[in-house]
Amino acid sequence: MNIPVHAVAGLIFGIGLIVSGMANPAKVKNFLDIAGTWDPSLAFVMGAAVLVTFLGYRVAFRQGVPLLAERFNLPTKSDIDRRLLIGAGLFGIGWGLGGYCPGPALAALPLLAQGTLVFVPAMLVGLAVARRAAR
Amino acid sequence: MAATEFTPIASAAGGALIGVSAVMLMLLSGRIAGISGIVGRLLPPYGQSGIPEAGAFVIALLAAPIAYAAVTHEAVVQAVSSNVPLMVGAGLLVGFGAGLGGGCTSGHGVCGLSRLSPRSIVATLVFMATAMVTVFVVRHVIGGAP
C-alpha cells in the first residue's frame, strides 16, 4: 500500500508546486529579489505548507506509528556540522542562479524548457556525487 | 528581470497541497516528503529502503503538469533561463548542496521546519540567505539577466 500512497502524494505535491507558482523560476527569483522586482508569493507557499504540515505531523506523531508502516523513518542526525552549512550554502547559490530547487525542477521537466532539460541531469549528477562523498 | 504577479491565494493553496502531501506520507508511510532524499534513493550508492516507493513518487511528480493541463486546460506558465552553462552550474550546485546538506526546500524547509528540527531551521536560514545574496549579486551588482 505504500507504493500507491507515494504515487498519490507525488501527484498532490507536484500539483501543489504548479498551482503555487514554485515551478516558475522567474517567480522564485523575484521572491528572492527583495531589492528589485520582489514577489512575496512564495512566502505564502512556505507559510501554508509549513502550517498544514506542522498540524498534520502532530496528529501523525500522536498515533505512535504510521498507519501503513512499522515505524516513522525520521532523520537521526542532530548536530549542526560543516556539511550541513556548506551544503545548504551551495544549495542556495544554485537555487538563486537557476530559480529551481529539486521538486519544481522535476515537476517542470515535462514542460521541456531548454533550461530545465539541462538543469535536471546536472542536479542528479550533483546529488549522486554528494551521496558518494558522504558514504 | 520582469516582474511577476503577486498570487497570495494560489500560492497559499498550492502550499497547502504540498503540506497535505507531506502529512500523507508521514501519517501513512512514516516518511519525510523531502524531494532530494526521495530522488537520492533512486541514485547510487543504493541500499536504502523504500526504492519502489521513491520511484512511484517521482513518476507521479513528473506526471503532475500533464494532469494539471488535462484537468484545467491551462498551460503552466513559466520563464526558465535558457543559458545552458548557467543552468548546468545551478543544477550541479542544487544537487550537490542538497546531497551534502541532507535536504532541500522540501525536506529541510517544509518537513524539517514542521518538526522544529534545529538542523533544518539552520539549513533553511542558510540557503535562503545565500539564495537572496546570489540573486542580489547577479541582478544588482553584475546586472545580468537571470
Short mmCIF file of N, CA, C and O in Angstrom, two decimals, chain A residues 2 5-7 9-14 16 18 20 23-24 26-27 29-31 33 37 39 41 45-46 48-50 53-54 57 60 66-69 72-75 77 79 81 84 87-89 91-96 100-101 106-107 110 114-115 119 122-124 126-127 130-131 135, chain B residues 1-2 4-7 11-12 14-15 17-19 21 23-24 26-31 39-40 43-45 48 53 57 60-62 64-65 78-82 87-88 90-92 94-97 101 105 109-111 114-115 119 122 126-128 130-132 134-135 139-140 146:
data_model
loop_
_atom_site.label_atom_id
_atom_site.label_comp_id
_atom_site.label_asym_id
_atom_site.label_seq_id
_atom_site.Cartn_x
_atom_site.Cartn_y
_atom_site.Cartn_z
N ASN A 2 2.13 1.13 0.40
CA ASN A 2 2.96 2.33 0.46
C ASN A 2 3.32 2.87 -0.92
O ASN A 2 3.60 4.06 -1.06
N VAL A 5 0.38 5.02 -2.03
CA VAL A 5 0.40 6.22 -1.18
C VAL A 5 1.43 7.22 -1.71
O VAL A 5 1.15 8.42 -1.82
N HIS A 6 2.62 6.71 -2.06
CA HIS A 6 3.66 7.60 -2.58
C HIS A 6 3.27 8.19 -3.94
O HIS A 6 3.60 9.33 -4.23
N ALA A 7 2.58 7.40 -4.77
CA ALA A 7 2.16 7.91 -6.07
C ALA A 7 1.16 9.05 -5.90
O ALA A 7 1.29 10.11 -6.53
N ALA A 9 0.76 10.91 -3.22
CA ALA A 9 1.45 12.03 -2.59
C ALA A 9 2.31 12.79 -3.59
O ALA A 9 2.35 14.02 -3.57
N GLY A 10 2.97 12.07 -4.49
CA GLY A 10 3.80 12.72 -5.51
C GLY A 10 2.97 13.59 -6.44
O GLY A 10 3.37 14.70 -6.81
N LEU A 11 1.79 13.08 -6.80
CA LEU A 11 0.91 13.84 -7.69
C LEU A 11 0.40 15.11 -6.99
O LEU A 11 0.44 16.21 -7.57
N ILE A 12 -0.03 14.97 -5.75
CA ILE A 12 -0.53 16.13 -5.00
C ILE A 12 0.60 17.16 -4.81
O ILE A 12 0.40 18.35 -4.98
N PHE A 13 1.79 16.64 -4.48
CA PHE A 13 2.95 17.53 -4.30
C PHE A 13 3.22 18.32 -5.58
O PHE A 13 3.40 19.54 -5.55
N GLY A 14 3.23 17.61 -6.71
CA GLY A 14 3.52 18.25 -7.99
C GLY A 14 2.46 19.27 -8.39
O GLY A 14 2.78 20.37 -8.87
N GLY A 16 0.60 20.86 -6.32
CA GLY A 16 0.83 21.97 -5.39
C GLY A 16 1.93 22.89 -5.87
O GLY A 16 1.80 24.12 -5.81
N ILE A 18 2.87 23.39 -8.93
CA ILE A 18 2.44 24.12 -10.12
C ILE A 18 1.44 25.22 -9.74
O ILE A 18 1.59 26.38 -10.15
N SER A 20 1.06 26.70 -6.96
CA SER A 20 1.68 27.73 -6.11
C SER A 20 2.55 28.71 -6.88
O SER A 20 2.81 29.81 -6.41
N ALA A 23 6.94 26.26 -9.64
CA ALA A 23 7.51 25.65 -10.84
C ALA A 23 7.92 26.69 -11.88
O ALA A 23 8.37 26.35 -12.95
N ASN A 24 7.74 27.97 -11.53
CA ASN A 24 8.15 29.06 -12.42
C ASN A 24 9.39 29.74 -11.84
O ASN A 24 9.29 30.53 -10.89
N ALA A 26 11.08 32.22 -12.70
CA ALA A 26 11.03 33.68 -12.67
C ALA A 26 10.38 34.16 -11.37
O ALA A 26 10.80 35.15 -10.76
N LYS A 27 9.37 33.44 -10.92
CA LYS A 27 8.66 33.80 -9.70
C LYS A 27 9.54 33.54 -8.47
O LYS A 27 9.54 34.33 -7.52
N LYS A 29 12.86 33.56 -8.42
CA LYS A 29 13.94 34.56 -8.36
C LYS A 29 13.39 35.92 -7.94
O LYS A 29 14.06 36.66 -7.24
N ASN A 30 12.16 36.23 -8.35
CA ASN A 30 11.57 37.50 -7.90
C ASN A 30 11.28 37.48 -6.40
O ASN A 30 11.34 38.51 -5.74
N PHE A 31 10.96 36.29 -5.86
CA PHE A 31 10.78 36.18 -4.41
C PHE A 31 12.08 36.47 -3.69
O PHE A 31 12.11 37.13 -2.63
N ASP A 33 14.44 38.35 -4.75
CA ASP A 33 14.95 39.67 -5.13
C ASP A 33 14.22 40.78 -4.38
O ASP A 33 13.46 41.55 -4.97
N THR A 37 12.46 43.43 -8.25
CA THR A 37 11.07 43.12 -8.60
C THR A 37 10.52 42.06 -7.65
O THR A 37 10.23 40.93 -8.03
N ASP A 39 8.46 39.64 -5.46
CA ASP A 39 7.15 38.99 -5.49
C ASP A 39 7.07 38.11 -4.24
O ASP A 39 7.69 37.06 -4.18
N SER A 41 4.96 36.13 -3.13
CA SER A 41 4.06 34.97 -3.20
C SER A 41 4.62 33.72 -2.51
O SER A 41 3.89 33.00 -1.83
N VAL A 45 3.48 30.23 -0.04
CA VAL A 45 3.66 28.79 -0.29
C VAL A 45 4.27 28.14 0.94
O VAL A 45 3.74 27.16 1.48
N MET A 46 5.40 28.69 1.38
CA MET A 46 6.10 28.13 2.53
C MET A 46 5.22 28.17 3.77
O MET A 46 5.13 27.21 4.53
N ALA A 48 1.89 28.32 4.12
CA ALA A 48 0.77 27.37 4.10
C ALA A 48 1.28 25.94 4.21
O ALA A 48 0.69 25.12 4.93
N ALA A 49 2.37 25.63 3.51
CA ALA A 49 2.90 24.26 3.55
C ALA A 49 3.34 23.90 4.96
O ALA A 49 3.04 22.82 5.46
N VAL A 50 4.05 24.82 5.63
CA VAL A 50 4.55 24.53 6.97
C VAL A 50 3.37 24.46 7.96
O VAL A 50 3.35 23.58 8.83
N THR A 53 1.62 21.13 7.39
CA THR A 53 2.50 20.02 7.77
C THR A 53 2.69 19.97 9.28
O THR A 53 2.66 18.90 9.90
N PHE A 54 2.90 21.14 9.89
CA PHE A 54 3.10 21.20 11.35
C PHE A 54 1.89 20.60 12.08
O PHE A 54 2.04 19.74 12.95
N TYR A 57 1.55 16.75 11.17
CA TYR A 57 2.58 15.94 11.84
C TYR A 57 2.22 15.69 13.30
O TYR A 57 2.49 14.62 13.84
N ALA A 60 -0.07 12.91 13.23
CA ALA A 60 0.62 11.68 12.83
C ALA A 60 1.45 11.12 13.99
O ALA A 60 1.38 9.93 14.29
N PRO A 66 3.09 4.96 12.08
CA PRO A 66 2.34 5.27 10.85
C PRO A 66 1.27 4.21 10.61
O PRO A 66 1.41 3.07 11.07
N LEU A 67 0.23 4.56 9.88
CA LEU A 67 -0.88 3.63 9.69
C LEU A 67 -0.50 2.44 8.82
O LEU A 67 -1.06 1.36 8.98
N LEU A 68 0.45 2.63 7.90
CA LEU A 68 0.78 1.56 6.94
C LEU A 68 2.24 1.12 7.01
O LEU A 68 2.72 0.44 6.10
N ALA A 69 2.96 1.54 8.04
CA ALA A 69 4.37 1.14 8.16
C ALA A 69 4.66 0.81 9.62
O ALA A 69 3.87 1.14 10.51
N PHE A 72 8.09 5.32 12.18
CA PHE A 72 8.42 6.56 11.48
C PHE A 72 9.89 6.52 11.08
O PHE A 72 10.76 6.15 11.88
N ASN A 73 10.16 6.88 9.84
CA ASN A 73 11.51 6.87 9.30
C ASN A 73 12.03 8.32 9.30
O ASN A 73 11.88 9.03 8.31
N LEU A 74 12.58 8.74 10.42
CA LEU A 74 12.95 10.15 10.57
C LEU A 74 14.46 10.33 10.58
O LEU A 74 15.19 9.42 10.96
N PRO A 75 14.94 11.51 10.16
CA PRO A 75 16.39 11.78 10.20
C PRO A 75 16.89 11.64 11.64
O PRO A 75 16.21 12.05 12.59
N LYS A 77 20.28 12.46 12.49
CA LYS A 77 21.35 13.43 12.79
C LYS A 77 20.79 14.62 13.54
O LYS A 77 19.68 15.08 13.26
N ASP A 79 23.37 17.08 14.88
CA ASP A 79 24.43 18.09 15.01
C ASP A 79 24.46 19.02 13.80
O ASP A 79 24.20 18.61 12.67
N ASP A 81 26.67 20.51 11.56
CA ASP A 81 28.08 20.36 11.19
C ASP A 81 28.40 21.15 9.92
O ASP A 81 27.54 21.82 9.35
N LEU A 84 26.34 20.31 6.73
CA LEU A 84 25.02 20.95 6.67
C LEU A 84 25.15 22.40 6.19
O LEU A 84 24.42 22.84 5.29
N GLY A 87 26.64 22.54 2.55
CA GLY A 87 25.64 22.02 1.62
C GLY A 87 24.49 23.00 1.42
O GLY A 87 24.11 23.31 0.29
N ALA A 88 23.96 23.51 2.52
CA ALA A 88 22.84 24.46 2.42
C ALA A 88 23.28 25.73 1.70
O ALA A 88 22.54 26.30 0.89
N GLY A 89 24.51 26.17 1.97
CA GLY A 89 25.03 27.38 1.33
C GLY A 89 25.13 27.22 -0.18
O GLY A 89 24.68 28.08 -0.94
N PHE A 91 23.60 24.95 -2.00
CA PHE A 91 22.24 24.74 -2.50
C PHE A 91 21.56 26.08 -2.77
O PHE A 91 20.95 26.29 -3.82
N GLY A 92 21.70 27.02 -1.84
CA GLY A 92 21.08 28.33 -2.00
C GLY A 92 21.63 29.09 -3.20
O GLY A 92 20.88 29.75 -3.93
N ILE A 93 22.95 28.98 -3.41
CA ILE A 93 23.56 29.66 -4.57
C ILE A 93 22.96 29.11 -5.86
O ILE A 93 22.56 29.86 -6.76
N GLY A 94 22.87 27.78 -5.96
CA GLY A 94 22.30 27.16 -7.15
C GLY A 94 20.83 27.52 -7.34
O GLY A 94 20.37 27.78 -8.45
N TRP A 95 20.11 27.57 -6.22
CA TRP A 95 18.68 27.91 -6.25
C TRP A 95 18.50 29.35 -6.76
O TRP A 95 17.62 29.64 -7.58
N GLY A 96 19.36 30.24 -6.29
CA GLY A 96 19.29 31.64 -6.72
C GLY A 96 19.68 31.81 -8.18
O GLY A 96 19.12 32.65 -8.89
N TYR A 100 15.41 27.14 -9.54
CA TYR A 100 14.83 25.81 -9.35
C TYR A 100 15.42 25.14 -8.12
O TYR A 100 16.63 25.15 -7.93
N CYS A 101 14.56 24.50 -7.32
CA CYS A 101 15.01 23.53 -6.34
C CYS A 101 14.55 22.16 -6.87
O CYS A 101 13.89 22.09 -7.90
N LEU A 106 11.83 18.89 -11.22
CA LEU A 106 11.29 17.62 -11.72
C LEU A 106 9.86 17.80 -12.23
O LEU A 106 9.51 17.30 -13.29
N ALA A 107 9.05 18.54 -11.46
CA ALA A 107 7.66 18.73 -11.87
C ALA A 107 7.57 19.51 -13.18
O ALA A 107 6.59 19.40 -13.91
N PRO A 110 8.47 17.81 -17.76
CA PRO A 110 7.67 17.52 -18.95
C PRO A 110 7.29 18.76 -19.76
O PRO A 110 6.80 18.64 -20.87
N GLN A 114 14.30 24.38 -22.32
CA GLN A 114 15.71 24.02 -22.51
C GLN A 114 16.48 24.06 -21.19
O GLN A 114 17.26 23.16 -20.88
N GLY A 115 16.25 25.14 -20.42
CA GLY A 115 16.97 25.29 -19.15
C GLY A 115 16.69 24.14 -18.19
O GLY A 115 17.59 23.68 -17.47
N PHE A 119 19.21 21.47 -16.51
CA PHE A 119 19.30 21.60 -15.05
C PHE A 119 19.12 20.23 -14.37
O PHE A 119 19.89 19.88 -13.47
N ALA A 122 22.07 17.72 -14.53
CA ALA A 122 23.17 18.25 -13.72
C ALA A 122 22.86 18.07 -12.23
O ALA A 122 23.73 17.70 -11.44
N MET A 123 21.62 18.32 -11.86
CA MET A 123 21.20 18.17 -10.46
C MET A 123 21.36 16.71 -10.00
O MET A 123 21.84 16.45 -8.89
N LEU A 124 20.97 15.78 -10.85
CA LEU A 124 21.08 14.35 -10.49
C LEU A 124 22.55 13.96 -10.33
O LEU A 124 22.90 13.20 -9.42
N GLY A 126 25.01 16.02 -9.48
CA GLY A 126 25.47 16.64 -8.23
C GLY A 126 25.01 15.86 -7.01
O GLY A 126 25.78 15.64 -6.07
N LEU A 127 23.78 15.41 -7.04
CA LEU A 127 23.22 14.66 -5.91
C LEU A 127 23.94 13.31 -5.75
O LEU A 127 24.29 12.91 -4.64
N ALA A 130 27.45 13.89 -4.30
CA ALA A 130 27.40 14.19 -2.87
C ALA A 130 27.09 12.94 -2.06
O ALA A 130 27.66 12.72 -0.99
N ARG A 131 26.21 12.08 -2.56
CA ARG A 131 25.88 10.84 -1.86
C ARG A 131 27.09 9.93 -1.78
O ARG A 131 27.35 9.29 -0.76
N ARG A 135 29.34 8.82 1.78
CA ARG A 135 29.27 7.43 2.22
C ARG A 135 30.44 7.08 3.16
O ARG A 135 31.55 7.51 2.95
N MET B 1 14.70 41.13 -16.00
CA MET B 1 14.04 40.74 -14.76
C MET B 1 12.64 41.31 -14.70
O MET B 1 12.38 42.33 -14.07
N ALA B 2 11.74 40.65 -15.39
CA ALA B 2 10.37 41.11 -15.42
C ALA B 2 9.68 40.80 -14.10
O ALA B 2 9.99 39.81 -13.46
N THR B 4 6.70 39.56 -11.67
CA THR B 4 5.68 38.51 -11.76
C THR B 4 4.53 38.93 -10.86
O THR B 4 4.71 39.64 -9.89
N GLU B 5 3.35 38.43 -11.21
CA GLU B 5 2.14 38.82 -10.48
C GLU B 5 2.15 38.22 -9.06
O GLU B 5 2.52 37.07 -8.88
N PHE B 6 1.77 39.03 -8.08
CA PHE B 6 1.65 38.56 -6.69
C PHE B 6 0.39 37.71 -6.59
O PHE B 6 -0.71 38.17 -6.89
N THR B 7 0.56 36.43 -6.20
CA THR B 7 -0.56 35.48 -6.20
C THR B 7 -0.71 34.83 -4.82
O THR B 7 -0.48 33.62 -4.68
N SER B 11 -0.85 30.75 -4.33
CA SER B 11 0.38 30.27 -3.72
C SER B 11 0.10 29.58 -2.39
O SER B 11 0.68 28.53 -2.09
N ALA B 12 -0.80 30.16 -1.59
CA ALA B 12 -1.15 29.51 -0.32
C ALA B 12 -1.89 28.19 -0.57
O ALA B 12 -1.64 27.20 0.12
N GLY B 14 -1.53 26.22 -3.22
CA GLY B 14 -0.51 25.26 -3.66
C GLY B 14 0.33 24.79 -2.49
O GLY B 14 0.65 23.60 -2.37
N GLY B 15 0.70 25.72 -1.61
CA GLY B 15 1.48 25.36 -0.43
C GLY B 15 0.72 24.39 0.46
O GLY B 15 1.28 23.43 0.99
N LEU B 17 -1.46 22.22 -0.52
CA LEU B 17 -1.41 20.90 -1.17
C LEU B 17 -0.08 20.21 -0.88
O LEU B 17 -0.03 19.00 -0.63
N ILE B 18 1.00 20.98 -0.93
CA ILE B 18 2.32 20.41 -0.59
C ILE B 18 2.28 19.89 0.84
O ILE B 18 2.78 18.79 1.13
N GLY B 19 1.64 20.64 1.74
CA GLY B 19 1.51 20.20 3.12
C GLY B 19 0.68 18.93 3.24
O GLY B 19 1.05 18.01 3.98
N SER B 21 0.38 16.60 1.04
CA SER B 21 1.23 15.51 0.56
C SER B 21 2.22 15.07 1.63
O SER B 21 2.41 13.88 1.88
N VAL B 23 1.98 15.48 4.90
CA VAL B 23 1.28 14.85 6.03
C VAL B 23 0.88 13.42 5.68
O VAL B 23 1.02 12.49 6.47
N MET B 24 0.39 13.26 4.44
CA MET B 24 0.00 11.93 3.97
C MET B 24 1.15 10.93 4.08
O MET B 24 0.99 9.82 4.58
N MET B 26 3.79 11.04 5.95
CA MET B 26 4.19 10.77 7.34
C MET B 26 3.12 9.93 8.05
O MET B 26 3.43 8.93 8.68
N LEU B 27 1.88 10.35 7.92
CA LEU B 27 0.79 9.67 8.63
C LEU B 27 0.65 8.22 8.18
O LEU B 27 0.44 7.31 8.97
N LEU B 28 0.76 7.98 6.87
CA LEU B 28 0.53 6.64 6.34
C LEU B 28 1.81 5.81 6.26
O LEU B 28 1.84 4.66 6.68
N SER B 29 2.88 6.42 5.71
CA SER B 29 4.09 5.64 5.44
C SER B 29 5.25 5.96 6.38
O SER B 29 6.29 5.30 6.31
N GLY B 30 5.10 6.98 7.21
CA GLY B 30 6.16 7.32 8.15
C GLY B 30 7.38 7.94 7.49
O GLY B 30 8.50 7.82 8.00
N ARG B 31 7.19 8.59 6.34
CA ARG B 31 8.33 9.13 5.59
C ARG B 31 8.28 10.66 5.49
O ARG B 31 7.22 11.26 5.43
N VAL B 39 14.57 11.38 -4.32
CA VAL B 39 15.29 11.15 -5.58
C VAL B 39 16.62 10.47 -5.31
O VAL B 39 17.05 9.60 -6.06
N GLY B 40 17.27 10.85 -4.20
CA GLY B 40 18.56 10.25 -3.85
C GLY B 40 18.49 8.74 -3.69
O GLY B 40 19.43 8.04 -4.03
N LEU B 43 19.29 6.92 -6.75
CA LEU B 43 20.63 7.10 -7.31
C LEU B 43 21.64 6.28 -6.50
O LEU B 43 21.40 5.97 -5.34
N PRO B 44 22.78 5.92 -7.13
CA PRO B 44 23.81 5.22 -6.38
C PRO B 44 24.43 6.14 -5.32
O PRO B 44 24.38 7.36 -5.50
N PRO B 45 25.01 5.65 -4.25
CA PRO B 45 25.07 4.25 -3.86
C PRO B 45 23.73 3.77 -3.29
O PRO B 45 23.13 4.45 -2.47
N GLN B 48 19.36 1.97 0.53
CA GLN B 48 18.31 2.44 1.44
C GLN B 48 17.01 1.71 1.14
O GLN B 48 16.81 1.20 0.05
N GLU B 53 8.87 2.82 -3.60
CA GLU B 53 8.02 3.94 -3.20
C GLU B 53 8.57 5.26 -3.75
O GLU B 53 7.81 6.10 -4.24
N PHE B 57 6.72 7.92 -6.31
CA PHE B 57 6.56 9.35 -6.00
C PHE B 57 7.09 10.20 -7.16
O PHE B 57 6.41 11.14 -7.60
N ALA B 60 4.96 10.09 -10.33
CA ALA B 60 3.73 10.88 -10.16
C ALA B 60 4.04 12.38 -10.18
O ALA B 60 3.27 13.18 -10.71
N LEU B 61 5.19 12.76 -9.61
CA LEU B 61 5.61 14.17 -9.63
C LEU B 61 5.80 14.65 -11.07
O LEU B 61 5.38 15.74 -11.45
N LEU B 62 6.41 13.77 -11.89
CA LEU B 62 6.63 14.10 -13.30
C LEU B 62 5.31 14.17 -14.06
O LEU B 62 5.19 14.89 -15.05
N ALA B 64 2.58 15.34 -12.86
CA ALA B 64 1.74 16.42 -12.34
C ALA B 64 1.39 17.50 -13.37
O ALA B 64 0.21 17.88 -13.47
N PRO B 65 2.36 18.01 -14.15
CA PRO B 65 1.98 19.07 -15.11
C PRO B 65 1.04 18.55 -16.19
O PRO B 65 0.20 19.31 -16.70
N GLN B 78 5.62 29.50 -17.12
CA GLN B 78 6.94 29.58 -16.52
C GLN B 78 7.91 30.30 -17.45
O GLN B 78 7.70 30.35 -18.66
N ALA B 79 8.94 30.90 -16.86
CA ALA B 79 10.02 31.52 -17.62
C ALA B 79 11.32 30.96 -17.06
O ALA B 79 11.65 31.18 -15.90
N VAL B 80 12.01 30.17 -17.89
CA VAL B 80 13.23 29.49 -17.46
C VAL B 80 14.40 30.06 -18.25
O VAL B 80 14.28 30.27 -19.46
N SER B 81 15.51 30.31 -17.57
CA SER B 81 16.70 30.78 -18.28
C SER B 81 17.13 29.73 -19.29
O SER B 81 17.12 28.54 -18.99
N SER B 82 17.50 30.16 -20.50
CA SER B 82 18.00 29.20 -21.49
C SER B 82 19.52 29.30 -21.61
O SER B 82 20.10 28.82 -22.58
N MET B 87 22.55 27.14 -16.22
CA MET B 87 21.60 26.15 -15.69
C MET B 87 22.31 24.84 -15.31
O MET B 87 21.89 24.16 -14.38
N VAL B 88 23.37 24.50 -16.03
CA VAL B 88 24.14 23.31 -15.65
C VAL B 88 24.82 23.56 -14.30
O VAL B 88 24.75 22.73 -13.39
N ALA B 90 23.95 25.72 -12.01
CA ALA B 90 22.91 25.81 -10.97
C ALA B 90 22.44 24.42 -10.57
O ALA B 90 22.28 24.11 -9.38
N GLY B 91 22.25 23.54 -11.55
CA GLY B 91 21.80 22.18 -11.27
C GLY B 91 22.82 21.41 -10.45
O GLY B 91 22.46 20.71 -9.48
N LEU B 92 24.10 21.53 -10.81
CA LEU B 92 25.15 20.85 -10.05
C LEU B 92 25.16 21.34 -8.60
O LEU B 92 25.26 20.53 -7.67
N VAL B 94 22.71 22.79 -6.87
CA VAL B 94 21.48 22.39 -6.16
C VAL B 94 21.56 20.91 -5.76
O VAL B 94 21.29 20.55 -4.61
N GLY B 95 21.97 20.06 -6.69
CA GLY B 95 22.05 18.63 -6.39
C GLY B 95 23.11 18.32 -5.36
O GLY B 95 22.85 17.63 -4.36
N PHE B 96 24.32 18.87 -5.57
CA PHE B 96 25.41 18.59 -4.65
C PHE B 96 25.12 19.18 -3.27
O PHE B 96 25.33 18.52 -2.24
N GLY B 97 24.63 20.41 -3.25
CA GLY B 97 24.35 21.07 -1.98
C GLY B 97 23.26 20.35 -1.19
O GLY B 97 23.38 20.16 0.02
N GLY B 101 24.07 18.67 2.29
CA GLY B 101 23.36 19.26 3.42
C GLY B 101 22.20 18.42 3.93
O GLY B 101 21.53 18.80 4.89
N THR B 105 14.58 22.39 -0.14
CA THR B 105 13.48 23.26 0.27
C THR B 105 12.33 22.48 0.91
O THR B 105 11.67 22.97 1.82
N GLY B 109 13.07 22.69 4.46
CA GLY B 109 12.22 23.88 4.51
C GLY B 109 10.80 23.61 4.95
O GLY B 109 10.22 24.40 5.69
N VAL B 110 10.20 22.52 4.49
CA VAL B 110 8.81 22.25 4.87
C VAL B 110 8.75 21.21 6.01
O VAL B 110 8.26 21.50 7.10
N CYS B 111 9.29 20.02 5.74
CA CYS B 111 9.16 18.93 6.74
C CYS B 111 10.00 19.22 7.98
O CYS B 111 9.56 19.01 9.11
N SER B 114 8.62 21.96 10.13
CA SER B 114 7.40 21.49 10.79
C SER B 114 7.70 20.56 11.96
O SER B 114 6.87 20.41 12.86
N ARG B 115 8.87 19.92 11.95
CA ARG B 115 9.29 19.09 13.08
C ARG B 115 10.09 19.90 14.10
O ARG B 115 10.59 19.38 15.08
N ARG B 119 18.56 21.44 12.95
CA ARG B 119 19.36 21.33 11.72
C ARG B 119 18.62 21.95 10.53
O ARG B 119 19.20 22.67 9.73
N VAL B 122 18.40 25.83 10.75
CA VAL B 122 19.68 26.43 10.34
C VAL B 122 19.86 26.32 8.83
O VAL B 122 20.19 27.30 8.15
N VAL B 126 20.23 29.36 6.13
CA VAL B 126 21.46 29.48 5.32
C VAL B 126 21.12 29.51 3.83
O VAL B 126 21.59 30.39 3.10
N PHE B 127 20.26 28.57 3.36
CA PHE B 127 20.02 28.58 1.90
C PHE B 127 19.16 29.75 1.46
O PHE B 127 19.33 30.26 0.35
N MET B 128 18.27 30.23 2.32
CA MET B 128 17.52 31.44 1.97
C MET B 128 18.48 32.62 1.84
O MET B 128 18.37 33.43 0.92
N THR B 130 21.88 32.58 1.23
CA THR B 130 22.80 32.54 0.08
C THR B 130 22.03 32.71 -1.23
O THR B 130 22.54 33.29 -2.18
N ALA B 131 20.77 32.24 -1.27
CA ALA B 131 19.98 32.42 -2.49
C ALA B 131 19.67 33.90 -2.71
O ALA B 131 19.77 34.41 -3.84
N MET B 132 19.30 34.61 -1.64
CA MET B 132 19.00 36.04 -1.78
C MET B 132 20.25 36.83 -2.15
O MET B 132 20.19 37.73 -3.00
N THR B 134 22.80 35.66 -3.78
CA THR B 134 23.12 35.29 -5.17
C THR B 134 22.28 36.12 -6.15
O THR B 134 22.81 36.69 -7.11
N VAL B 135 20.99 36.19 -5.91
CA VAL B 135 20.12 36.96 -6.81
C VAL B 135 20.49 38.44 -6.76
O VAL B 135 20.54 39.12 -7.80
N ARG B 139 21.72 40.26 -10.12
CA ARG B 139 20.83 41.28 -10.71
C ARG B 139 21.28 42.71 -10.47
O ARG B 139 21.08 43.57 -11.33
N HIS B 140 21.85 42.96 -9.29
CA HIS B 140 22.09 44.36 -8.93
C HIS B 140 23.56 44.74 -8.87
O HIS B 140 23.88 45.91 -8.86
N PRO B 146 19.64 36.79 -15.51
CA PRO B 146 18.88 35.74 -14.83
C PRO B 146 18.32 36.07 -13.47
O PRO B 146 18.11 36.87 -12.90
#
